[in-house]
Structure formats: C-alpha cells, structure tokens
Amino acid sequence: MTDEHRQTMSRPVLSSIEAQLFVANIKSSCDFYRGKLGFAVEFVYGDPPYYGQVFRDNARLNLKLVCEPVFAGDIRKREHLLSASIAVATAMEIKELFLSYQAAGVSFHQTLKREPWGAKTFVVSDPDENLILFAGPEAD
C-alpha cells in the first residue's frame, strides 16, 4: 500500500461504548437505574429476562443476568474495580448530578471529590455492587 493510498483511506471512528454489567435480577436492576439514576429502559430480553439495556442521553449500560458471584469476596469494593465510567461535559453538571443522586438516596462508593488530574468524580454502587464512576471537569 502506498503512502498516497493510506492518506485517502478513511479511518474507522469509534462512536460509542456500552458497558456490560453483571446483575442478579434484570427487573430490579432496571428499576434501580430508572428510579434512582434517571435512566430509561431500552429493552429487556428473554422469558424470564436475562438481558437488557438502560440508557440516559448517550450513556448505555447492558445488563446481563448472572446467577453466581462473578468476583471473589469484596474485591470490587476493596480494589475499587469500576464496571463503567460515564462523563458529563461541565463542572456544574457533575455537581448537579451528584446532588440529584444524593437526594434520591443512592448508595455511594465514593462521594464527589476533586482528582489530582483535574477531574471531579463520584462512584455509585448499584444493588449488585457494580461500581459506576461519573466524571466531569473540575472547572468550566
């Protein structure tokens, strides 16, 4: 392939990412993400349900039914193993999101804090102990 041909080829663009969360009950998980975090249910599949997807704006989370523990003991909490990271565009949005989740009684693994690399983050723990990080810039 010549340099000229390489320059005219378009490069594939990655347009989105969908995290896979392992859950014990699809309905309960959908209820949590809808009722506490403001997501909507895109679909639920199976009878009984074993797979589904929730979304909020451009963030999508896939929910996969797993009937046995996926992680040993408390390793997820102890090692802060994130299941997904979701970003917002402004410092005001991350603060507003945190306050709305706090008012909804969401369980936090980490409350809103400034990170050394200049972001503000917080981490939510869902009913299955999946850790979801929300991040935004420290200042606008």
CSV table of N, CA and C in Angstrom, one decimal, residues 33-137:
chain,number,residue,atom,x,y,z
A,33,TYR,N,-31.9,1.6,38.0
A,33,TYR,CA,-31.3,2.6,37.1
A,33,TYR,C,-32.4,3.6,36.6
A,34,ARG,N,-33.6,3.2,36.5
A,34,ARG,CA,-34.7,4.1,36.1
A,34,ARG,C,-35.1,5.0,37.3
A,35,GLY,N,-35.4,4.4,38.4
A,35,GLY,CA,-35.9,5.1,39.6
A,35,GLY,C,-34.9,6.0,40.3
A,36,LYS,N,-33.6,5.5,40.4
A,36,LYS,CA,-32.6,6.2,41.2
A,36,LYS,C,-31.7,7.1,40.3
A,37,LEU,N,-31.3,6.6,39.1
A,37,LEU,CA,-30.3,7.3,38.3
A,37,LEU,C,-30.9,8.0,37.1
A,38,GLY,N,-32.2,7.9,36.9
A,38,GLY,CA,-32.8,8.6,35.8
A,38,GLY,C,-32.6,8.0,34.4
A,39,PHE,N,-32.2,6.8,34.3
A,39,PHE,CA,-32.1,6.1,33.0
A,39,PHE,C,-33.5,5.6,32.6
A,40,ALA,N,-33.6,5.3,31.3
A,40,ALA,CA,-34.8,4.7,30.7
A,40,ALA,C,-34.4,3.3,30.3
A,41,VAL,N,-35.4,2.4,30.2
A,41,VAL,CA,-35.1,1.0,29.7
A,41,VAL,C,-35.3,1.0,28.2
A,42,GLU,N,-34.2,0.6,27.5
A,42,GLU,CA,-34.3,0.5,26.1
A,42,GLU,C,-34.9,-0.8,25.7
A,43,PHE,N,-34.5,-1.9,26.4
A,43,PHE,CA,-35.2,-3.2,26.1
A,43,PHE,C,-34.8,-4.2,27.2
A,44,VAL,N,-35.7,-5.2,27.3
A,44,VAL,CA,-35.4,-6.4,28.2
A,44,VAL,C,-35.7,-7.6,27.3
A,45,TYR,N,-34.8,-8.6,27.4
A,45,TYR,CA,-35.0,-9.7,26.5
A,45,TYR,C,-35.0,-11.0,27.4
A,46,GLY,N,-35.8,-11.9,26.9
A,46,GLY,CA,-35.9,-13.3,27.5
A,46,GLY,C,-37.1,-13.5,28.4
A,47,ASP,N,-37.5,-14.7,28.5
A,47,ASP,CA,-38.6,-15.1,29.4
A,47,ASP,C,-38.3,-16.3,30.2
A,48,PRO,N,-37.8,-16.1,31.4
A,48,PRO,CA,-37.7,-14.9,32.2
A,48,PRO,C,-36.5,-14.0,31.6
A,49,PRO,N,-36.5,-12.7,31.9
A,49,PRO,CA,-35.5,-11.8,31.4
A,49,PRO,C,-34.1,-12.2,31.8
A,50,TYR,N,-33.2,-12.2,30.9
A,50,TYR,CA,-31.8,-12.5,31.2
A,50,TYR,C,-30.8,-11.4,30.6
A,51,TYR,N,-31.3,-10.5,29.8
A,51,TYR,CA,-30.5,-9.4,29.2
A,51,TYR,C,-31.4,-8.2,29.0
A,52,GLY,N,-30.7,-7.0,29.2
A,52,GLY,CA,-31.4,-5.8,29.0
A,52,GLY,C,-30.5,-4.6,28.8
A,53,GLN,N,-31.0,-3.5,28.5
A,53,GLN,CA,-30.2,-2.3,28.3
A,53,GLN,C,-31.0,-1.1,28.9
A,54,VAL,N,-30.2,-0.2,29.6
A,54,VAL,CA,-30.8,1.0,30.1
A,54,VAL,C,-29.9,2.1,29.5
A,55,PHE,N,-30.5,3.3,29.3
A,55,PHE,CA,-29.8,4.4,28.7
A,55,PHE,C,-30.2,5.7,29.4
A,56,ARG,N,-29.3,6.7,29.3
A,56,ARG,CA,-29.6,8.1,29.7
A,56,ARG,C,-28.7,8.9,28.8
A,57,ASP,N,-29.4,9.7,28.0
A,57,ASP,CA,-28.7,10.5,27.0
A,57,ASP,C,-27.9,9.6,26.1
A,58,ASN,N,-26.5,9.8,26.0
A,58,ASN,CA,-25.7,8.9,25.2
A,58,ASN,C,-25.0,7.8,26.0
A,59,ALA,N,-25.4,7.6,27.3
A,59,ALA,CA,-24.8,6.6,28.1
A,59,ALA,C,-25.7,5.3,28.0
A,60,ARG,N,-25.1,4.2,27.7
A,60,ARG,CA,-25.9,2.9,27.7
A,60,ARG,C,-25.2,1.9,28.5
A,61,LEU,N,-26.0,1.2,29.3
A,61,LEU,CA,-25.5,0.1,30.1
A,61,LEU,C,-26.2,-1.2,29.8
A,62,ASN,N,-25.5,-2.2,29.5
A,62,ASN,CA,-26.1,-3.5,29.2
A,62,ASN,C,-26.1,-4.3,30.5
A,63,LEU,N,-27.2,-5.0,30.8
A,63,LEU,CA,-27.4,-5.7,32.0
A,63,LEU,C,-27.5,-7.2,31.6
A,64,LYS,N,-26.6,-8.0,32.2
A,64,LYS,CA,-26.5,-9.4,31.9
A,64,LYS,C,-26.8,-10.2,33.2
A,65,LEU,N,-27.8,-11.1,33.1
A,65,LEU,CA,-28.1,-11.9,34.3
A,65,LEU,C,-27.0,-12.9,34.5
A,66,VAL,N,-26.5,-12.9,35.7
A,66,VAL,CA,-25.5,-13.9,36.2
A,66,VAL,C,-26.0,-14.4,37.5
A,67,CYS,N,-26.2,-15.7,37.7
A,67,CYS,CA,-26.8,-16.3,38.9
A,67,CYS,C,-25.8,-16.7,39.9
A,68,GLU,N,-24.5,-16.5,39.7
A,68,GLU,CA,-23.4,-16.9,40.6
A,68,GLU,C,-22.5,-15.7,40.8
A,69,PRO,N,-21.8,-15.6,41.9
A,69,PRO,CA,-20.9,-14.5,42.1
A,69,PRO,C,-19.8,-14.4,41.0
A,70,VAL,N,-19.6,-13.3,40.5
A,70,VAL,CA,-18.6,-13.1,39.4
A,70,VAL,C,-17.2,-12.8,40.0
A,71,PHE,N,-17.2,-12.1,41.1
A,71,PHE,CA,-16.0,-11.7,41.8
A,71,PHE,C,-15.9,-12.4,43.2
A,72,ALA,N,-14.7,-12.7,43.6
A,72,ALA,CA,-14.5,-13.3,44.9
A,72,ALA,C,-14.5,-12.3,46.0
A,73,GLY,N,-15.4,-12.5,47.0
A,73,GLY,CA,-15.4,-11.7,48.2
A,73,GLY,C,-15.7,-10.3,47.9
A,74,ASP,N,-15.0,-9.4,48.6
A,74,ASP,CA,-15.2,-7.9,48.5
A,74,ASP,C,-14.2,-7.3,47.6
A,75,ILE,N,-13.6,-8.0,46.6
A,75,ILE,CA,-12.5,-7.5,45.8
A,75,ILE,C,-12.9,-6.2,45.0
A,76,ARG,N,-14.2,-6.2,44.6
A,76,ARG,CA,-14.6,-5.0,43.8
A,76,ARG,C,-14.5,-3.7,44.6
A,77,LYS,N,-15.1,-3.8,45.8
A,77,LYS,CA,-15.0,-2.6,46.7
A,77,LYS,C,-13.6,-2.3,47.2
A,78,ARG,N,-12.9,-3.4,47.6
A,78,ARG,CA,-11.6,-3.2,48.1
A,78,ARG,C,-10.6,-2.6,47.1
A,79,GLU,N,-10.7,-3.1,45.9
A,79,GLU,CA,-9.8,-2.7,44.8
A,79,GLU,C,-10.4,-1.6,43.9
A,80,HIS,N,-11.6,-1.1,44.3
A,80,HIS,CA,-12.3,0.0,43.5
A,80,HIS,C,-12.4,-0.4,42.0
A,81,LEU,N,-12.9,-1.6,41.7
A,81,LEU,CA,-13.0,-2.1,40.4
A,81,LEU,C,-14.2,-1.6,39.7
A,82,LEU,N,-14.0,-0.7,38.8
A,82,LEU,CA,-15.2,0.0,38.2
A,82,LEU,C,-15.8,-0.9,37.1
A,83,SER,N,-17.1,-0.8,37.0
A,83,SER,CA,-17.8,-1.6,36.0
A,83,SER,C,-18.1,-0.7,34.8
A,84,ALA,N,-18.1,0.7,35.0
A,84,ALA,CA,-18.4,1.6,33.9
A,84,ALA,C,-17.9,3.0,34.3
A,85,SER,N,-17.6,3.8,33.4
A,85,SER,CA,-17.3,5.2,33.6
A,85,SER,C,-18.2,6.0,32.7
A,86,ILE,N,-18.8,7.1,33.2
A,86,ILE,CA,-19.7,7.9,32.4
A,86,ILE,C,-19.3,9.4,32.7
A,87,ALA,N,-19.2,10.1,31.6
A,87,ALA,CA,-18.7,11.5,31.7
A,87,ALA,C,-19.8,12.5,31.4
A,88,VAL,N,-19.7,13.7,32.0
A,88,VAL,CA,-20.5,14.8,31.7
A,88,VAL,C,-19.6,15.9,31.2
A,89,ALA,N,-20.2,17.0,30.6
A,89,ALA,CA,-19.4,18.0,29.9
A,89,ALA,C,-18.9,19.1,30.8
A,90,THR,N,-19.6,19.4,31.9
A,90,THR,CA,-19.2,20.6,32.7
A,90,THR,C,-19.1,20.3,34.2
A,91,ALA,N,-18.4,21.2,34.9
A,91,ALA,CA,-18.3,21.1,36.3
A,91,ALA,C,-19.7,21.2,37.0
A,92,MET,N,-20.5,22.1,36.5
A,92,MET,CA,-21.8,22.3,37.0
A,92,MET,C,-22.7,21.0,36.9
A,93,GLU,N,-22.5,20.3,35.8
A,93,GLU,CA,-23.3,19.1,35.5
A,93,GLU,C,-22.9,18.0,36.5
A,94,ILE,N,-21.6,17.8,36.8
A,94,ILE,CA,-21.2,16.8,37.7
A,94,ILE,C,-21.7,17.0,39.1
A,95,LYS,N,-21.7,18.3,39.5
A,95,LYS,CA,-22.2,18.7,40.8
A,95,LYS,C,-23.7,18.5,40.9
A,96,GLU,N,-24.4,18.9,39.9
A,96,GLU,CA,-25.9,18.7,39.9
A,96,GLU,C,-26.3,17.2,39.9
A,97,LEU,N,-25.5,16.4,39.1
A,97,LEU,CA,-25.8,15.0,39.0
A,97,LEU,C,-25.6,14.4,40.4
A,98,PHE,N,-24.5,14.7,41.0
A,98,PHE,CA,-24.2,14.2,42.3
A,98,PHE,C,-25.3,14.5,43.3
A,99,LEU,N,-25.7,15.8,43.3
A,99,LEU,CA,-26.7,16.3,44.3
A,99,LEU,C,-28.0,15.6,44.0
A,100,SER,N,-28.4,15.4,42.8
A,100,SER,CA,-29.6,14.7,42.5
A,100,SER,C,-29.6,13.2,42.9
A,101,TYR,N,-28.5,12.6,42.7
A,101,TYR,CA,-28.4,11.2,43.2
A,101,TYR,C,-28.4,11.1,44.7
A,102,GLN,N,-27.7,12.1,45.3
A,102,GLN,CA,-27.7,12.1,46.8
A,102,GLN,C,-29.1,12.3,47.3
A,103,ALA,N,-29.9,13.2,46.7
A,103,ALA,CA,-31.3,13.4,47.1
A,103,ALA,C,-32.2,12.1,46.9
A,104,ALA,N,-31.8,11.3,45.9
A,104,ALA,CA,-32.6,10.1,45.6
A,104,ALA,C,-32.2,9.0,46.5
A,105,GLY,N,-31.2,9.2,47.4
A,105,GLY,CA,-30.8,8.1,48.3
A,105,GLY,C,-29.9,7.0,47.7
A,106,VAL,N,-29.2,7.4,46.7
A,106,VAL,CA,-28.3,6.5,46.0
A,106,VAL,C,-27.1,6.1,47.0
A,107,SER,N,-26.7,4.9,46.9
A,107,SER,CA,-25.5,4.5,47.7
A,107,SER,C,-24.2,4.8,46.9
A,108,PHE,N,-23.4,5.6,47.6
A,108,PHE,CA,-22.1,6.0,47.0
A,108,PHE,C,-20.9,5.1,47.5
A,109,HIS,N,-20.1,4.7,46.6
A,109,HIS,CA,-18.8,4.1,47.0
A,109,HIS,C,-17.8,5.2,47.3
A,110,GLN,N,-18.0,6.3,46.5
A,110,GLN,CA,-17.1,7.5,46.7
A,110,GLN,C,-18.0,8.7,46.4
A,111,THR,N,-18.0,9.6,47.4
A,111,THR,CA,-18.7,10.9,47.1
A,111,THR,C,-17.9,11.8,46.2
A,112,LEU,N,-18.5,12.9,45.8
A,112,LEU,CA,-17.9,13.8,44.9
A,112,LEU,C,-16.6,14.3,45.4
A,113,LYS,N,-15.5,14.2,44.6
A,113,LYS,CA,-14.2,14.7,45.0
A,113,LYS,C,-13.4,15.2,43.8
A,114,ARG,N,-12.5,16.0,44.1
A,114,ARG,CA,-11.5,16.5,43.1
A,114,ARG,C,-10.4,15.5,43.0
A,115,GLU,N,-10.1,15.2,41.7
A,115,GLU,CA,-9.0,14.2,41.5
A,115,GLU,C,-7.7,15.0,41.2
A,116,PRO,N,-6.5,14.4,41.4
A,116,PRO,CA,-5.3,15.1,41.1
A,116,PRO,C,-5.1,15.5,39.7
A,117,TRP,N,-5.8,14.8,38.8
A,117,TRP,CA,-5.6,15.0,37.3
A,117,TRP,C,-6.6,16.1,36.8
A,118,GLY,N,-7.3,16.7,37.7
A,118,GLY,CA,-8.2,17.8,37.4
A,118,GLY,C,-9.6,17.5,37.0
A,119,ALA,N,-10.1,16.4,37.4
A,119,ALA,CA,-11.5,16.0,37.2
A,119,ALA,C,-12.2,16.0,38.6
A,120,LYS,N,-13.5,16.1,38.5
A,120,LYS,CA,-14.4,15.8,39.7
A,120,LYS,C,-15.1,14.5,39.4
A,121,THR,N,-15.1,13.6,40.4
A,121,THR,CA,-15.7,12.3,40.2
A,121,THR,C,-16.5,11.9,41.4
A,122,PHE,N,-17.4,10.9,41.2
A,122,PHE,CA,-18.0,10.2,42.3
A,122,PHE,C,-18.4,8.8,41.7
A,123,VAL,N,-18.5,7.9,42.6
A,123,VAL,CA,-18.8,6.5,42.3
A,123,VAL,C,-20.0,6.0,43.0
A,124,VAL,N,-21.0,5.5,42.2
A,124,VAL,CA,-22.2,4.9,42.7
A,124,VAL,C,-22.1,3.4,42.7
A,125,SER,N,-22.6,2.8,43.8
A,125,SER,CA,-22.7,1.3,43.9
A,125,SER,C,-24.2,0.9,43.6
A,126,ASP,N,-24.4,0.1,42.6
A,126,ASP,CA,-25.7,-0.4,42.3
A,126,ASP,C,-26.1,-1.5,43.3
A,127,PRO,N,-27.3,-2.1,43.2
A,127,PRO,CA,-27.7,-3.2,44.1
A,127,PRO,C,-26.9,-4.4,44.0
A,128,ASP,N,-26.2,-4.6,42.8
A,128,ASP,CA,-25.3,-5.8,42.6
A,128,ASP,C,-23.9,-5.4,42.9
A,129,GLU,N,-23.6,-4.3,43.5
A,129,GLU,CA,-22.3,-3.8,43.8
A,129,GLU,C,-21.4,-3.5,42.6
A,130,ASN,N,-22.1,-3.3,41.5
A,130,ASN,CA,-21.3,-2.7,40.3
A,130,ASN,C,-21.0,-1.3,40.6
A,131,LEU,N,-19.7,-0.9,40.4
A,131,LEU,CA,-19.3,0.5,40.7
A,131,LEU,C,-19.3,1.3,39.4
A,132,ILE,N,-20.1,2.4,39.4
A,132,ILE,CA,-20.2,3.2,38.2
A,132,ILE,C,-19.6,4.6,38.5
A,133,LEU,N,-18.6,5.0,37.8
A,133,LEU,CA,-17.9,6.2,38.0
A,133,LEU,C,-18.6,7.3,37.1
A,134,PHE,N,-18.8,8.4,37.7
A,134,PHE,CA,-19.3,9.6,37.0
A,134,PHE,C,-18.2,10.7,37.1
A,135,ALA,N,-17.9,11.3,36.0
A,135,ALA,CA,-16.8,12.2,36.0
A,135,ALA,C,-17.1,13.5,35.1
A,136,GLY,N,-16.5,14.6,35.6
A,136,GLY,CA,-16.7,15.8,34.8
A,136,GLY,C,-15.5,16.7,35.1
A,137,PRO,N,-15.3,17.8,34.4
A,137,PRO,CA,-14.2,18.7,34.6
A,137,PRO,C,-14.3,19.3,36.0
